[in-house]
Amino acid sequence: MEIQFTDQNFAEYTAQGKPILIDFYAEWCGPCRHMAPTVEALAKKYEGQAFVGKCDVDANEELVSRFGIRNIPAIFFLVGDEVKDKSIGAVAANVLEDKLTALF
């Protein structure tokens, strides 16, 4: 299941030490809408193994500032609180999956 990461709940997920894929997006962003099905599919495929979801940049200023988001979609790959990799802009599904599985 796809997670909605927010300023309020993000620490709950990082504290668990599982791999995290967080897609910083906005409803008005065309490339973000293009990436949405890919992120949703990865969330289903890796449910229980990783936390995969989205963060609305218009509603979560703290996370946007913390990660220095300037362009979207911005997809970050973390383990705990540590950023391990990232992708900016629309990218192929296999690229995201490879970056996520590298965290296991």
Coordinates of C-alpha atoms in Angstrom, one line a residue:
M1 CA 0.0 0.0 0.0
E2 CA 1.3 3.4 -0.9
I3 CA 2.1 5.7 2.1
Q4 CA 1.3 9.4 2.3
F5 CA 4.4 10.7 4.0
T6 CA 3.8 14.0 6.0
D7 CA 5.8 16.3 8.2
Q8 CA 3.9 14.7 11.1
N9 CA 4.4 10.9 10.3
F10 CA 7.8 10.7 8.6
A11 CA 9.8 10.0 11.7
E12 CA 7.6 7.0 12.5
Y13 CA 8.8 5.4 9.2
T14 CA 12.5 6.3 9.4
A15 CA 12.7 4.9 13.0
Q16 CA 11.9 1.4 11.7
G17 CA 15.1 1.2 9.6
K18 CA 13.4 -0.3 6.5
P19 CA 14.3 1.0 3.0
I20 CA 12.1 4.1 2.0
L21 CA 11.2 5.4 -1.4
I22 CA 9.6 8.8 -1.1
D23 CA 8.2 10.6 -4.1
F24 CA 8.0 14.4 -3.7
Y25 CA 5.1 15.5 -5.9
A26 CA 2.4 18.0 -6.5
E27 CA -1.1 17.5 -7.9
W28 CA -0.5 20.2 -10.5
C29 CA 2.7 18.6 -11.8
G30 CA 2.4 16.7 -15.1
P31 CA 5.6 14.6 -14.7
C32 CA 4.5 13.8 -11.2
R33 CA 1.2 12.4 -12.5
H34 CA 3.1 10.4 -15.0
M35 CA 5.2 8.8 -12.2
A36 CA 2.3 8.0 -9.9
P37 CA 1.4 4.6 -11.4
T38 CA 5.1 3.5 -11.1
V39 CA 5.3 4.5 -7.5
E40 CA 2.0 2.8 -6.7
A41 CA 3.1 -0.4 -8.4
L42 CA 6.4 -0.4 -6.4
A43 CA 4.4 0.2 -3.2
K44 CA 2.3 -2.9 -3.9
K45 CA 5.3 -5.1 -4.9
Y46 CA 7.5 -4.2 -1.9
E47 CA 4.8 -4.0 0.7
G48 CA 6.2 -5.3 4.0
Q49 CA 9.8 -5.0 2.8
A50 CA 10.0 -1.3 2.3
F51 CA 8.0 1.9 2.8
V52 CA 7.0 3.3 -0.6
G53 CA 4.9 6.4 -1.0
K54 CA 4.5 10.1 -1.7
C55 CA 4.9 13.5 -0.1
D56 CA 2.8 16.4 -1.3
V57 CA 5.3 19.4 -1.5
D58 CA 2.5 21.9 -1.2
A59 CA 1.4 20.5 2.2
N60 CA 4.7 19.4 3.9
E61 CA 7.1 22.4 4.0
E62 CA 9.3 20.8 6.7
L63 CA 10.2 17.7 4.6
V64 CA 10.6 19.8 1.5
S65 CA 13.0 22.1 3.3
R66 CA 14.8 19.2 5.0
F67 CA 15.5 17.4 1.7
G68 CA 16.2 20.6 -0.3
I69 CA 13.5 19.9 -2.9
R70 CA 13.7 22.4 -5.7
N71 CA 12.3 20.3 -8.6
I72 CA 9.7 17.7 -8.8
P73 CA 9.2 14.8 -9.1
A74 CA 12.1 14.2 -6.8
I75 CA 12.4 10.6 -5.6
F76 CA 14.6 9.9 -2.6
F77 CA 15.8 6.5 -1.4
L78 CA 16.6 6.2 2.3
V79 CA 17.5 3.7 5.0
G80 CA 16.4 5.2 8.3
D81 CA 17.3 8.9 8.2
E82 CA 20.1 8.5 5.7
V83 CA 19.6 9.4 2.0
K84 CA 21.3 6.7 -0.1
D85 CA 20.2 7.8 -3.6
K86 CA 17.8 10.0 -5.5
S87 CA 16.3 10.7 -8.9
I88 CA 15.0 14.0 -10.2
G89 CA 12.4 14.2 -12.9
A90 CA 10.5 11.4 -14.6
V91 CA 12.5 8.2 -14.9
A92 CA 11.8 4.6 -16.0
A93 CA 10.2 2.1 -13.6
N94 CA 13.2 -0.2 -13.8
V95 CA 15.6 2.6 -12.7
L96 CA 13.5 3.2 -9.6
E97 CA 13.2 -0.5 -8.8
D98 CA 17.0 -1.0 -9.2
K99 CA 17.6 1.9 -6.8
L100 CA 15.1 0.6 -4.3
T101 CA 16.4 -3.0 -4.3
A102 CA 19.9 -1.8 -3.9
L103 CA 18.9 -0.8 -0.3
F104 CA 18.1 -4.3 0.8

